[in-house]
Tab-separated table of C-alpha atoms in Angstrom:
chain	number	residue	atom	x	y	z
A	1	MET	CA	0.218	-0.150	-0.107
A	2	THR	CA	1.477	3.208	-0.642
A	3	VAL	CA	1.672	6.653	1.226
A	4	VAL	CA	0.050	8.310	-2.152
A	5	LEU	CA	-3.066	5.846	-2.039
A	6	ILE	CA	-3.127	6.126	1.780
A	7	ARG	CA	-3.556	9.579	1.194
A	8	SER	CA	-6.385	9.257	-1.327
A	9	LEU	CA	-7.913	7.089	1.039
A	10	GLU	CA	-7.382	9.515	3.995
A	11	ILE	CA	-8.726	12.486	1.432
A	12	PHE	CA	-11.953	10.196	0.167
A	13	ARG	CA	-13.188	9.620	3.630
A	14	ALA	CA	-12.982	13.103	4.580
A	15	VAL	CA	-15.774	14.299	1.421
A	16	VAL	CA	-17.932	11.395	2.544
A	17	ASP	CA	-17.390	12.927	6.229
A	18	THR	CA	-17.687	16.169	5.962
A	19	GLY	CA	-20.424	16.229	2.930
A	20	SER	CA	-18.131	17.901	0.608
A	21	PHE	CA	-14.711	19.055	-1.204
A	22	SER	CA	-14.309	22.024	0.318
A	23	ALA	CA	-15.095	21.392	3.774
A	24	ALA	CA	-12.407	17.765	3.280
A	25	ALA	CA	-10.025	20.439	1.947
A	26	GLU	CA	-10.043	22.440	4.872
A	27	ARG	CA	-10.454	19.832	7.564
A	28	LEU	CA	-7.174	18.310	5.501
A	29	HIS	CA	-5.435	21.655	5.257
A	30	THR	CA	-4.694	21.766	1.500
A	31	VAL	CA	-6.410	22.552	-1.686
A	32	GLN	CA	-10.254	21.614	-3.470
A	33	SER	CA	-8.323	20.976	-6.378
A	34	ASN	CA	-5.668	18.346	-4.758
A	35	VAL	CA	-9.021	16.727	-3.031
A	36	THR	CA	-10.774	16.272	-6.211
A	37	ALA	CA	-7.500	14.889	-8.417
A	38	HIS	CA	-7.202	12.426	-5.228
A	39	VAL	CA	-10.770	11.617	-5.595
A	40	LYS	CA	-10.261	10.743	-9.605
A	41	LYS	CA	-7.606	8.511	-9.306
A	42	LEU	CA	-9.510	6.426	-6.838
A	43	GLU	CA	-12.044	6.032	-9.036
A	44	SER	CA	-9.823	5.580	-11.726
A	45	GLU	CA	-7.406	2.936	-9.840
A	46	LEU	CA	-10.838	1.413	-9.307
A	47	GLY	CA	-13.100	1.127	-11.919
A	48	ALA	CA	-15.825	2.485	-9.824
A	49	HIS	CA	-17.719	6.189	-9.826
A	50	LEU	CA	-17.472	6.356	-5.694
A	51	LEU	CA	-19.424	9.708	-5.036
A	52	GLU	CA	-22.208	12.157	-6.928
A	53	ARG	CA	-20.904	15.594	-7.050
A	54	ARG	CA	-23.743	16.999	-5.061
A	55	SER	CA	-24.321	19.449	-1.774
A	56	PRO	CA	-23.964	17.525	0.255
A	57	VAL	CA	-22.071	14.450	-1.903
A	58	VAL	CA	-23.910	11.171	-2.511
A	59	VAL	CA	-21.752	8.086	-1.908
A	60	THR	CA	-22.657	5.481	-4.336
A	61	PRO	CA	-22.864	1.785	-3.525
A	62	ALA	CA	-19.295	1.453	-5.022
A	63	GLY	CA	-18.042	4.589	-2.505
A	64	ARG	CA	-19.969	2.990	0.559
A	65	GLN	CA	-18.411	-0.435	-0.276
A	66	LEU	CA	-15.016	1.000	-0.230
A	67	LEU	CA	-15.054	3.383	2.661
A	68	GLY	CA	-15.483	0.730	5.199
A	69	TYR	CA	-12.273	-0.737	4.063
A	70	ALA	CA	-10.824	3.133	4.020
A	71	ARG	CA	-11.788	3.826	7.154
A	72	ARG	CA	-9.505	0.705	8.657
A	73	ILE	CA	-7.075	0.594	6.212
A	74	VAL	CA	-6.447	4.831	7.414
A	75	GLU	CA	-7.001	4.240	10.860
A	76	LEU	CA	-4.083	1.310	10.987
A	77	HIS	CA	-1.819	3.636	9.189
A	78	ASP	CA	-2.042	6.051	11.641
A	79	ASP	CA	-1.986	3.575	14.607
A	80	ALA	CA	0.890	2.018	13.291
A	81	LEU	CA	2.556	5.063	12.814
A	82	ALA	CA	2.003	6.672	16.327
A	83	ARG	CA	3.346	3.155	17.928
A	84	PHE	CA	6.287	2.608	16.240
A	85	ARG	CA	7.341	6.051	17.178
A	86	PRO	CA	9.739	7.460	19.673
A	87	GLY	CA	7.451	7.717	22.998
A	88	GLY	CA	4.369	6.159	21.485
A	89	GLU	CA	2.028	9.516	20.794
A	90	PRO	CA	-1.095	8.693	19.183
A	91	LEU	CA	-1.551	10.601	15.843
A	92	GLY	CA	-4.827	11.247	13.153
A	93	GLU	CA	-8.409	12.030	14.504
A	94	LEU	CA	-10.566	10.798	17.169
A	95	ARG	CA	-13.940	11.819	16.045
A	96	LEU	CA	-16.435	11.873	18.510
A	97	GLY	CA	-20.446	12.257	19.155
A	98	SER	CA	-21.989	13.942	21.848
A	99	MET	CA	-25.444	14.868	23.146
A	100	GLU	CA	-25.844	19.042	23.672
A	101	THR	CA	-25.996	18.758	27.309
A	102	THR	CA	-22.864	16.635	27.894
A	103	ALA	CA	-21.031	18.721	25.632
A	104	ALA	CA	-21.588	21.717	27.138
A	105	VAL	CA	-21.041	20.772	30.398
A	106	HIS	CA	-18.882	17.576	30.934
A	107	LEU	CA	-16.528	17.491	28.091
A	108	PRO	CA	-14.579	21.153	27.972
A	109	GLY	CA	-12.035	19.754	30.901
A	110	LEU	CA	-12.206	16.524	29.529
A	111	LEU	CA	-11.382	17.849	25.758
A	112	THR	CA	-9.087	20.416	27.154
A	113	ALA	CA	-7.054	17.729	29.453
A	114	LEU	CA	-6.951	15.102	26.299
A	115	SER	CA	-5.176	17.628	23.887
A	116	ARG	CA	-2.896	19.377	26.076
A	117	ARG	CA	-1.245	15.653	26.703
A	118	TRP	CA	-1.346	14.069	23.609
A	119	PRO	CA	-1.330	17.559	21.165
A	120	GLN	CA	-1.274	15.040	17.656
A	121	LEU	CA	-4.564	13.747	18.343
A	122	SER	CA	-7.250	16.260	16.398
A	123	VAL	CA	-10.286	16.282	17.747
A	124	HIS	CA	-13.519	16.006	16.238
A	125	LEU	CA	-16.587	16.637	18.066
A	126	ARG	CA	-20.340	16.421	16.671
A	127	THR	CA	-23.577	16.618	18.630
A	128	GLY	CA	-26.745	14.969	17.605
A	129	THR	CA	-29.130	12.099	19.799
A	130	SER	CA	-28.629	9.284	21.400
A	131	GLY	CA	-30.326	7.328	18.639
A	132	GLU	CA	-28.622	9.814	15.601
A	133	LEU	CA	-25.270	9.419	17.605
A	134	ILE	CA	-25.604	5.759	18.230
A	135	GLU	CA	-26.178	4.811	14.378
A	136	ALA	CA	-23.132	6.873	13.184
A	137	VAL	CA	-20.786	4.530	15.464
A	138	ARG	CA	-22.481	1.256	14.137
A	139	ALA	CA	-21.524	2.842	10.297
A	140	GLY	CA	-18.224	3.822	11.220
A	141	GLN	CA	-18.793	7.551	10.631
A	142	LEU	CA	-17.848	7.942	14.799
A	143	ASP	CA	-14.856	5.975	17.076
A	144	ALA	CA	-17.358	6.884	20.259
A	145	ALA	CA	-20.456	9.002	21.596
A	146	PHE	CA	-21.783	9.740	24.651
A	147	VAL	CA	-25.180	9.032	24.722
A	148	ALA	CA	-28.200	8.194	27.260
A	149	ALA	CA	-29.235	4.959	26.402
A	150	GLU	CA	-29.078	1.508	28.533
A	151	ASP	CA	-28.664	-0.806	25.185
A	152	ALA	CA	-27.560	-0.035	21.528
A	153	GLY	CA	-27.363	-3.853	20.522
A	154	ASP	CA	-24.828	-6.193	20.596
A	155	GLU	CA	-22.257	-4.419	18.226
A	156	LEU	CA	-22.310	-1.487	20.514
A	157	ALA	CA	-20.061	-1.648	23.872
A	158	LEU	CA	-21.173	0.843	26.690
A	159	ARG	CA	-19.147	2.209	29.428
A	160	PRO	CA	-21.246	4.478	32.027
A	161	VAL	CA	-19.597	7.777	32.720
A	162	PHE	CA	-22.219	10.667	33.850
A	163	ARG	CA	-24.472	10.345	37.019
A	164	GLU	CA	-27.241	12.995	35.934
A	165	ARG	CA	-30.074	13.487	37.576
A	166	LEU	CA	-32.540	14.983	35.000
A	167	VAL	CA	-35.230	18.505	36.447
A	168	LEU	CA	-38.720	19.774	35.384
A	169	VAL	CA	-37.184	23.151	34.100
A	170	SER	CA	-39.796	26.490	34.192
A	171	ALA	CA	-39.937	30.217	33.891
A	172	ARG	CA	-41.261	30.378	37.747
A	173	PRO	CA	-40.813	28.241	40.781
A	174	LEU	CA	-42.451	24.855	41.078
A	175	PRO	CA	-43.687	23.925	44.061
A	176	ALA	CA	-45.184	20.624	42.853
A	177	MET	CA	-45.488	18.650	40.283
A	178	PRO	CA	-48.132	20.555	37.676
A	179	ALA	CA	-51.471	18.929	38.125
A	180	ARG	CA	-52.915	16.657	35.036
A	181	ALA	CA	-54.783	19.699	33.335
A	182	GLU	CA	-51.904	22.264	33.376
A	183	LEU	CA	-49.804	19.815	31.748
A	184	LEU	CA	-52.490	19.523	29.086
A	185	ARG	CA	-52.483	22.612	28.022
A	186	THR	CA	-49.000	23.215	28.770
A	187	PRO	CA	-46.022	22.832	25.537
A	188	PHE	CA	-42.567	20.794	26.282
A	189	LEU	CA	-39.214	22.517	24.077
A	190	ALA	CA	-36.952	19.255	23.108
A	191	PHE	CA	-34.970	17.977	21.553
A	192	ARG	CA	-36.180	15.849	17.863
A	193	GLN	CA	-37.152	12.239	18.436
A	194	GLY	CA	-33.620	9.827	19.573
A	195	CYS	CA	-33.129	12.568	22.361
A	196	GLY	CA	-33.247	10.258	25.807
A	197	TYR	CA	-34.569	13.671	27.563
A	198	ARG	CA	-37.570	13.493	24.499
A	199	ARG	CA	-38.331	9.849	26.319
A	200	THR	CA	-38.647	10.924	29.189
A	201	ILE	CA	-41.114	14.009	28.774
A	202	GLU	CA	-43.272	11.259	26.873
A	203	LEU	CA	-42.683	8.937	29.524
A	204	LEU	CA	-43.331	11.219	32.470
A	205	LEU	CA	-46.569	12.402	30.538
A	206	ALA	CA	-47.901	9.148	30.164
A	207	GLU	CA	-47.720	8.247	33.928
A	208	ARG	CA	-49.593	11.513	34.400
A	209	ARG	CA	-52.588	10.221	31.659
A	210	VAL	CA	-51.474	12.988	29.209
A	211	PRO	CA	-52.581	11.317	25.930
A	212	ALA	CA	-50.905	13.793	22.922
A	213	PRO	CA	-47.998	15.809	24.925
A	214	ARG	CA	-47.868	19.005	22.882
A	215	ILE	CA	-43.674	18.931	22.389
A	216	HIS	CA	-41.928	22.156	20.368
A	217	GLU	CA	-39.052	20.470	18.290
A	218	PHE	CA	-35.528	22.337	19.105
A	219	GLY	CA	-31.824	22.012	17.698
A	220	SER	CA	-30.020	23.211	20.096
A	221	LEU	CA	-29.425	23.760	23.630
A	222	ASP	CA	-29.263	27.365	24.321
A	223	ALA	CA	-32.431	27.646	22.634
A	224	ILE	CA	-34.348	25.264	24.804
A	225	VAL	CA	-33.211	27.069	27.511
A	226	GLY	CA	-33.565	30.525	26.611
A	227	CYS	CA	-37.449	29.935	25.215
A	228	VAL	CA	-38.072	27.976	28.448
A	229	SER	CA	-37.307	31.142	30.562
A	230	ALA	CA	-39.532	33.182	28.151
A	231	GLY	CA	-42.384	31.247	29.148
A	232	MET	CA	-42.804	29.091	26.150
A	233	GLY	CA	-43.308	25.874	28.228
A	234	LEU	CA	-41.254	23.567	30.237
A	235	ALA	CA	-38.457	21.801	29.539
A	236	VAL	CA	-36.577	18.484	30.720
A	237	LEU	CA	-32.922	18.770	31.566
A	238	PRO	CA	-29.905	17.359	33.896
A	239	ALA	CA	-29.701	19.921	36.665
A	240	SER	CA	-25.580	20.000	36.212
A	241	THR	CA	-26.750	21.782	32.693
A	242	VAL	CA	-29.370	23.386	34.162
A	243	GLU	CA	-27.219	25.570	36.928
A	244	GLN	CA	-24.621	26.178	34.178
A	245	TYR	CA	-27.357	28.665	32.445
A	246	ARG	CA	-28.249	30.399	35.690
A	247	GLN	CA	-26.419	32.610	35.573
A	248	ARG	CA	-28.295	33.971	31.974
A	249	PHE	CA	-31.005	33.085	32.402
A	250	GLU	CA	-34.318	33.111	35.472
A	251	LEU	CA	-35.113	29.604	35.301
A	252	HIS	CA	-36.796	27.067	38.262
A	253	THR	CA	-36.680	23.582	38.559
A	254	LEU	CA	-38.501	20.396	39.983
A	255	PRO	CA	-36.153	17.088	40.553
A	256	LEU	CA	-38.394	14.070	38.761
A	257	PRO	CA	-38.704	11.246	40.762
A	258	ALA	CA	-36.075	8.940	40.619
A	259	ALA	CA	-37.064	6.441	38.398
A	260	LEU	CA	-37.288	8.891	35.664
A	261	GLY	CA	-34.848	11.519	36.451
A	262	ASP	CA	-31.684	9.071	37.238
A	263	VAL	CA	-30.150	8.441	34.294
A	264	THR	CA	-26.303	7.222	33.248
A	265	THR	CA	-24.319	9.069	30.485
A	266	VAL	CA	-22.535	6.332	28.846
A	267	VAL	CA	-19.872	6.587	25.686
A	268	ALA	CA	-21.066	4.026	23.171
A	269	THR	CA	-17.996	2.231	20.673
A	270	LEU	CA	-17.367	-0.975	18.651
A	271	SER	CA	-15.500	-3.686	20.828
A	272	ALA	CA	-12.010	-2.695	21.661
A	273	ALA	CA	-10.606	-4.989	19.311
A	274	SER	CA	-11.323	-2.053	16.714
A	275	TRP	CA	-9.799	1.127	18.607
A	276	SER	CA	-7.217	3.266	17.331
A	277	GLN	CA	-4.743	3.888	19.764
A	278	GLY	CA	-6.598	7.573	19.904
A	279	LEU	CA	-9.584	6.122	20.874
A	280	GLU	CA	-7.479	4.048	23.681
A	281	VAL	CA	-5.897	6.872	25.311
A	282	PHE	CA	-9.491	8.951	24.868
A	283	MET	CA	-11.194	5.764	26.912
A	284	GLU	CA	-8.277	5.613	29.609
A	285	SER	CA	-8.606	9.280	30.482
A	286	LEU	CA	-12.534	9.121	31.102
A	287	PRO	CA	-13.874	8.671	34.706
A	288	GLU	CA	-15.350	6.198	36.564
A	289	PRO	CA	-19.284	7.129	37.321
A	290	ALA	CA	-19.407	8.573	40.566
A	291	PRO	CA	-22.097	6.452	42.881
A	292	TRP	CA	-25.360	8.107	43.243
A	293	ASP	CA	-25.398	9.376	46.623
A	294	ALA	CA	-22.032	10.971	45.328
A	295	ALA	CA	-23.760	12.821	42.107
A	296	PRO	CA	-25.129	16.980	42.461
A	297	ALA	CA	-27.493	17.461	45.147
A	298	ARG	CA	-30.832	17.952	43.488
A	299	ARG	CA	-32.326	21.483	43.439
A	300	ALA	CA	-35.530	23.177	43.500
A	301	GLY	CA	-36.419	26.659	43.075
């Protein structure tokens, strides 16, 4: 396997991951014409059409077949170089996924410490719902993802990392859980389907015999918190996330019953046998989850 072909596979992978030739060029610190030339070279050598040049690009069946090989070859190449370099410092990319709440509260310190210790390891972080992130790990698009899930199938390994306590969030004080009549007319603000906290809303309302909850979908955590503070509706979020916003917004919370409110954030990965050196050092840096009695205290008000 020549260095040139490995570079072509790396570029092909970047085009698929970013969805465009220009974004791949930016990620790899090269020019778009170079990206185009490498993809054309791959297509010529393999005698196959790999990508439909659209916005975003569309991977053909042949391209999808090559993508799995490309990911493994590039990762093995980077891993081999790292392991035989003096000091064995990890190289290449670490592709992580996270729920927005986890990214906002838990990851800044964790990723900063990782970057300082392993400066040659390039970290790419993508946020989304637990369902989306699990599928991305399963498809090989992410190396690991922080999700709220108890089960993700036999092909994925789940490691508990953070304990969370969910609270009902409102613009006004919540001395007790709102009555059923109020819940029937009150909208909730949440992420799209696939979000574990949205599922908690649905379970909470089902327990209180609210058959068709009104849920407004938002694409960002800032938007949810801002609109809750403005009185648009209620939300269910981790208590640690709400604390991050109390200096900017007037927010009131009520702890959910433990059966619904005590959740564990896990890291989902493929089997350890497939891990790159970068993923290995990342997994080694993760904290052990605190016991429930050491988790942040519940706070009402």
